[in-house]
Phi, psi and omega in degrees: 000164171231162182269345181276170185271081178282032173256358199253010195277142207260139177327313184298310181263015162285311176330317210280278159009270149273006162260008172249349189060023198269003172182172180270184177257338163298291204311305200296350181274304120048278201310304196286340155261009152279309163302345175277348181274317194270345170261359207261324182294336165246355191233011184006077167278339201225125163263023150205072208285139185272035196312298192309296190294319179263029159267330197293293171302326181283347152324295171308299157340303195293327195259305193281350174289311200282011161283338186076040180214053172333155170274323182202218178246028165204023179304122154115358218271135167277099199238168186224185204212111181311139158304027188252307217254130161302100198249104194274162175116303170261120191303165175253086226248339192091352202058028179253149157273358188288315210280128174254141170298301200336153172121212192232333190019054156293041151237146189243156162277134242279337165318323219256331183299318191277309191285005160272335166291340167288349194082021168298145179252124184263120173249017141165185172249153188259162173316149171208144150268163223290130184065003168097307305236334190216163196266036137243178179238092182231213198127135170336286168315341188195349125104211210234143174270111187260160192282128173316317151291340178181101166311344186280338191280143132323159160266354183068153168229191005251035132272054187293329200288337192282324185295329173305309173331272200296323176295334199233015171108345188257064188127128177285328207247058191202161216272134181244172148282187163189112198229347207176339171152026198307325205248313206291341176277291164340296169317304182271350147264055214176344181063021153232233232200119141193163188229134182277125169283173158325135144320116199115311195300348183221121190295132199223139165210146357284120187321157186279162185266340183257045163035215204296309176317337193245163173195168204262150169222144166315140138230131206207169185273036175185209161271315183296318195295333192270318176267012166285344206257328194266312166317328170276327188261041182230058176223121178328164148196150216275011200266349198244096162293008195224025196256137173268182193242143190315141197269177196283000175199192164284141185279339177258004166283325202257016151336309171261034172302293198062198214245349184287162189046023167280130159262125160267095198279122147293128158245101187274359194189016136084047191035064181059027166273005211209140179247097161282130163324117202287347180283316175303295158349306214263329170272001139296276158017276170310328163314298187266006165276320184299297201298350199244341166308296180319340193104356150333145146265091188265089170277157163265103178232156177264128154266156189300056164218170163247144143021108162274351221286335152301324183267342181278354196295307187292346162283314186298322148288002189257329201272345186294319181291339151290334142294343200227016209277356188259358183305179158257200206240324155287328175289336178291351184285353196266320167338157175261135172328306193293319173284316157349311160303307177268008162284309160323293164270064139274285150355270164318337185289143182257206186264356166287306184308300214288277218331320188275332172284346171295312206271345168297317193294340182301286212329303217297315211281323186288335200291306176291293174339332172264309174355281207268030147297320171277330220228143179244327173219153181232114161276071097016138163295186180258326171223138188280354176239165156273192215273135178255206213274152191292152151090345173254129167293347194200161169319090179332136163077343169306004190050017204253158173265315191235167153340302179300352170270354153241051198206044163280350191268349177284298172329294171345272194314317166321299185289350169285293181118333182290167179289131176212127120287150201253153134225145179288106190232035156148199200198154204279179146298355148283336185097033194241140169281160175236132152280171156259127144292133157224138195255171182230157151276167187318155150075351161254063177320320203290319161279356150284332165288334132019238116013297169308304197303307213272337167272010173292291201325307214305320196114330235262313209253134183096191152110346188228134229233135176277153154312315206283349171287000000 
C-alpha cells in the first residue's frame, strides 16, 4: 500500500508505479472506484459503473505486472469510455430512451479495442446528451452532469461526463467524441487536457452519422497523459475506411521537443468576431506570453476566415436528422426537445443546402491551410466564458439561440479536420476554469501535445484541484 492519493495520479506515473512495485493495478482500480462511486450522486458522470469487471481485470493486470510482463503501455490504467463509443459487454444507449439495453453488445470499438489490447481496466461508461448532439451534457436518458468546481455550473458537453471523470479522480483516463468541440468544451470547463486528433488519426466505428466532422479523443489529466492515450488508439483499423496509417512515430516521445523556434499566431478574438470574458482574456493571454518566454515566435494574427457557423448548422443538422431518421412518432416524443428540433430542420434541408455547406468548409480548410504556411500552430482561448448554469443549452440572457453561439473558437476546426487541443491555464473569479486552445495543420498532431506538454512543464497549465475531489 501508499500513502499518495492515487486517484490524484497522472497514467504515465501510475505506469511510473507498477513498474517499481510501489502499488497495484488493483489497489489504484480499488481507488478510482471509489471515487467514482462517491462523486456520481452530485457530478452524475457515469451512467455506468464496471465495478466487477475492472476488479476482474485490474486483477488480472496486478499478476502481470509482479510477472514483469505488461500487457501494454497502459495495462492496468483505469480509463472510462463516453455513451457514444462501443464497449463490450456494456450497452451503448447514447443518453437516448429511443436506445433498448436488449441485446448482446459484443463489440468494441476500435479506440476501445487498442486499449483492452494495452490492458486497460474500464470501470464504467460516461454521461453524453442524447446523441451527442449539444455542447452540454443533460439528457432524457441520464439527466444533467455537472461541474466539478461548483455543481450548480455545466460540466460542458457533450463529452461531460468523461471530463467530470478525469477532473475529480475517477480514472485518469478517457475517451470522449468531439463533432463541434465535444472532448474539448467539457475539458476546458473542467480543467484538464484534451484532443481532438487529426481526422482520422483515431479510427472511429460505427461511422458517425454526422460524418467527417466527429472523432474520437484523449481526454486526460495533462498532456503527456493524452499523448501515451493516442499512441495506443491512433493506430488503423479495417472497420474505419478514412482511418490514416500509423504515425511514424511516438507521441509521447516526442514531447520534449517544446516550443522554441515554433511559430505561433495569437488570435485572442478571431479578428473581433468573438467577445471574450475579460478573466478568459487575460489568462490566455498570460499563457501565451509564457510560450513565447519559452522561446516561440509569438504573433497577433487572425486566420482569415468569418463565423462558418451557418454552414456547420446544415452539416450538424442534417446529420442529427439522420440519426433519428428510422424513429416513430412515438419515439421522437422521447427525444430531448432541442435536438427533436434541430432534426426538424434537418430534415427540411435539401441536398443542394448540404453541398453548398461542403463547399464553405473546402473554402475554410484551404484558407487554414495557407494560414499555416506562416503559422506552425494557432492559440485561441477554447471558450470565450467559463462554465454557466447546469442544465441550459446556452448562458441564461446570452441571446444565443443554439450551442454554437457560445463555441465559436471549437466548430471551425471540426470542419477543417485539424488537431486542436484545451489546455487549463486559470481560472475566473469564481474559481471556474479557463481553457486555452492550441489548434495544428492537419497531421500535426505532435506539435499541438507538444505545445500542451511545454505550459505544463512551464508550470502554466493545470495545478487547481475541484473541491469535490
Amino acid at each position: 500500500m501508499t500513502d499518495l492519493d492515487l486517484t490524484e495520479l497522472t497514467a504515465v506515473r501510475i505506469v511510473e508505479g507498477y513498474r517499481k512495485g510501489e502499488f497495484s493495478p488493483e489497489e489504484v482500480t480499488r481507488a478510482a472506484l471509489e471515487r467514482a462511486e462517491r462523486i456520481q450522486p452530485e457530478v452524475n458522470a457515469f451512467v455506468r459503473l464496471l465495478a466487477d469487471e475492472a476488479l476482474a481485470q485490474a486483477r488480472e493486470s496486478t499478476q502481470r505486472w509482479r510477472r514483469g510482463e505488461p500487457k501494454g503501455l497502459v495495462d492496468g490504467v483505469p480509463t472510462t469510455v463516453k455513451d457514444i463509443i462501443l464497449l463490450r459487454g456494456a450497452p451503448t444507449l447514447k443518453g437516448s430512451n429511443t436506445i433498448s439495453e436488449k441485446g448482446s453488445w459484443d463489440e468494441d470499438a476500435p479506440s476501445v479495442a487498442r486499449l483492452r489490447e494495452h490492458g486497460a481496466v474500464f470501470i464504467g461508461k460516461t454521461t453524453t446528451p442524447e446523441f451527442g448532439w449539444k455542447g452540454v451534457t443533460d439528457s432524457p436518458q441520464s439527466g444533467v452532469t455537472r461541474n466539478p468546481y461548483d455543481p450548480t455550473r455545466t460540466a460542458g458537453g457533450s463529452s461531460g461526463g468523461a471530463a467530470a471523470a478525469v477532473a475529480l479522480g475517477a480514472g485518469p483516463l478517457a475517451l470522449g467524441t468531439d463533432g463541434g468541440g465535444s472532448v474539448r468544451i467539457p475539458a476546458a470547463f473542467c480543467g484538464i487536457f484534451a484532443l481532438k486528433p487529426t481526422y482520422g488519426r483515431v479510427p472511429l466505428y460505427p461511422a458517425s452519422a454526422f460524418g467527417t466532422l466527429a472523432h474520437v479523443g484523449p481526454m486526460t489529466r495533462d498532456a503527456a497523459d493524452a499523448a501515451l492515450l493516442l499512441d495506443v488508439i491512433g493506430v488503423p483499423d479495417h472497420r474505419d475506411w478514412s482511418a490514416l496509417p500509423a504515425a511514424p512515430g511516438s507521441f509521447a516521445a516526442g514531447l520534449s521537443g517544446g516550443v522554441k523556434g515554433l511559430r505561433i499566431a495569437y488570435s485572442p478574438s478571431l479578428g473581433g468576431q468573438v467577445a471574450v470574458q475579460p478573466a478568459v482574456a487575460a489568462a490566455v493571454r498570460r499563457a501565451v506570453e509564457r510560450l513565447a518566454e519559452l522561446g516561440a515566435y509569438v504573433t497577433e494574427d487572425d486566420p482569415d476566415f468569418t463565423d462558418p457557423v451557418d454552414a456547420f448548422h446544415a452539416l450538424w443538422f442534417s446529420g442529427a436528422a439522420r440519426v433519428t431518421q428510422q424513429l416513430g412518432s412515438e419515439q421522437r416524443k422521447l427525444l430531448d426537445p432541442g435536438l427533436r428540433e434541430i432534426c426538424g430542420t434537418g430534415a427540411r434541408l435539401s441536398a443542394l443546402d448540404y453541398l453548398a455547406a461542403v463547399d464553405v468548409r473546402m473554402e475554410l480548410g484551404r484558407r487554414m491551410g495557407r494560414f499555416h504556411e506562416s503559422h506552425d500552430l494557432l492559440v485561441t482561448p477554447t471558450l470565450p466564458i467559463t462554465a454557466f448554469e447546469a442544465g441550459a443549452e446556452v448562458p441564461k440572457g446570452s441571446g444565443h439561440r443554439r450551442w454554437t453561439g457560445w463555441t465559436p473558437f471549437t466548430y471551425p476546426f471540426n470542419m477543417t479536420q485539424q488537431p486542436a487541443a484545451t489546455v487549463p491555464v486559470g481560472v475566473d473569479g469564481d474559481g471556474l476554469p479557463i481553457g486555452l486552445q492550441v489548434v495544428g495543420a492537419r497531421h500535426r498532431d505532435d506539435l499541438v501535445l507538444r505545445a500542451g506538454h511545454a505550459l505544463y512543464e512551464a508550470g502554466v497549465a493545470g495545478g487547481v484541484t475541484p473541491a469535490g475531489s
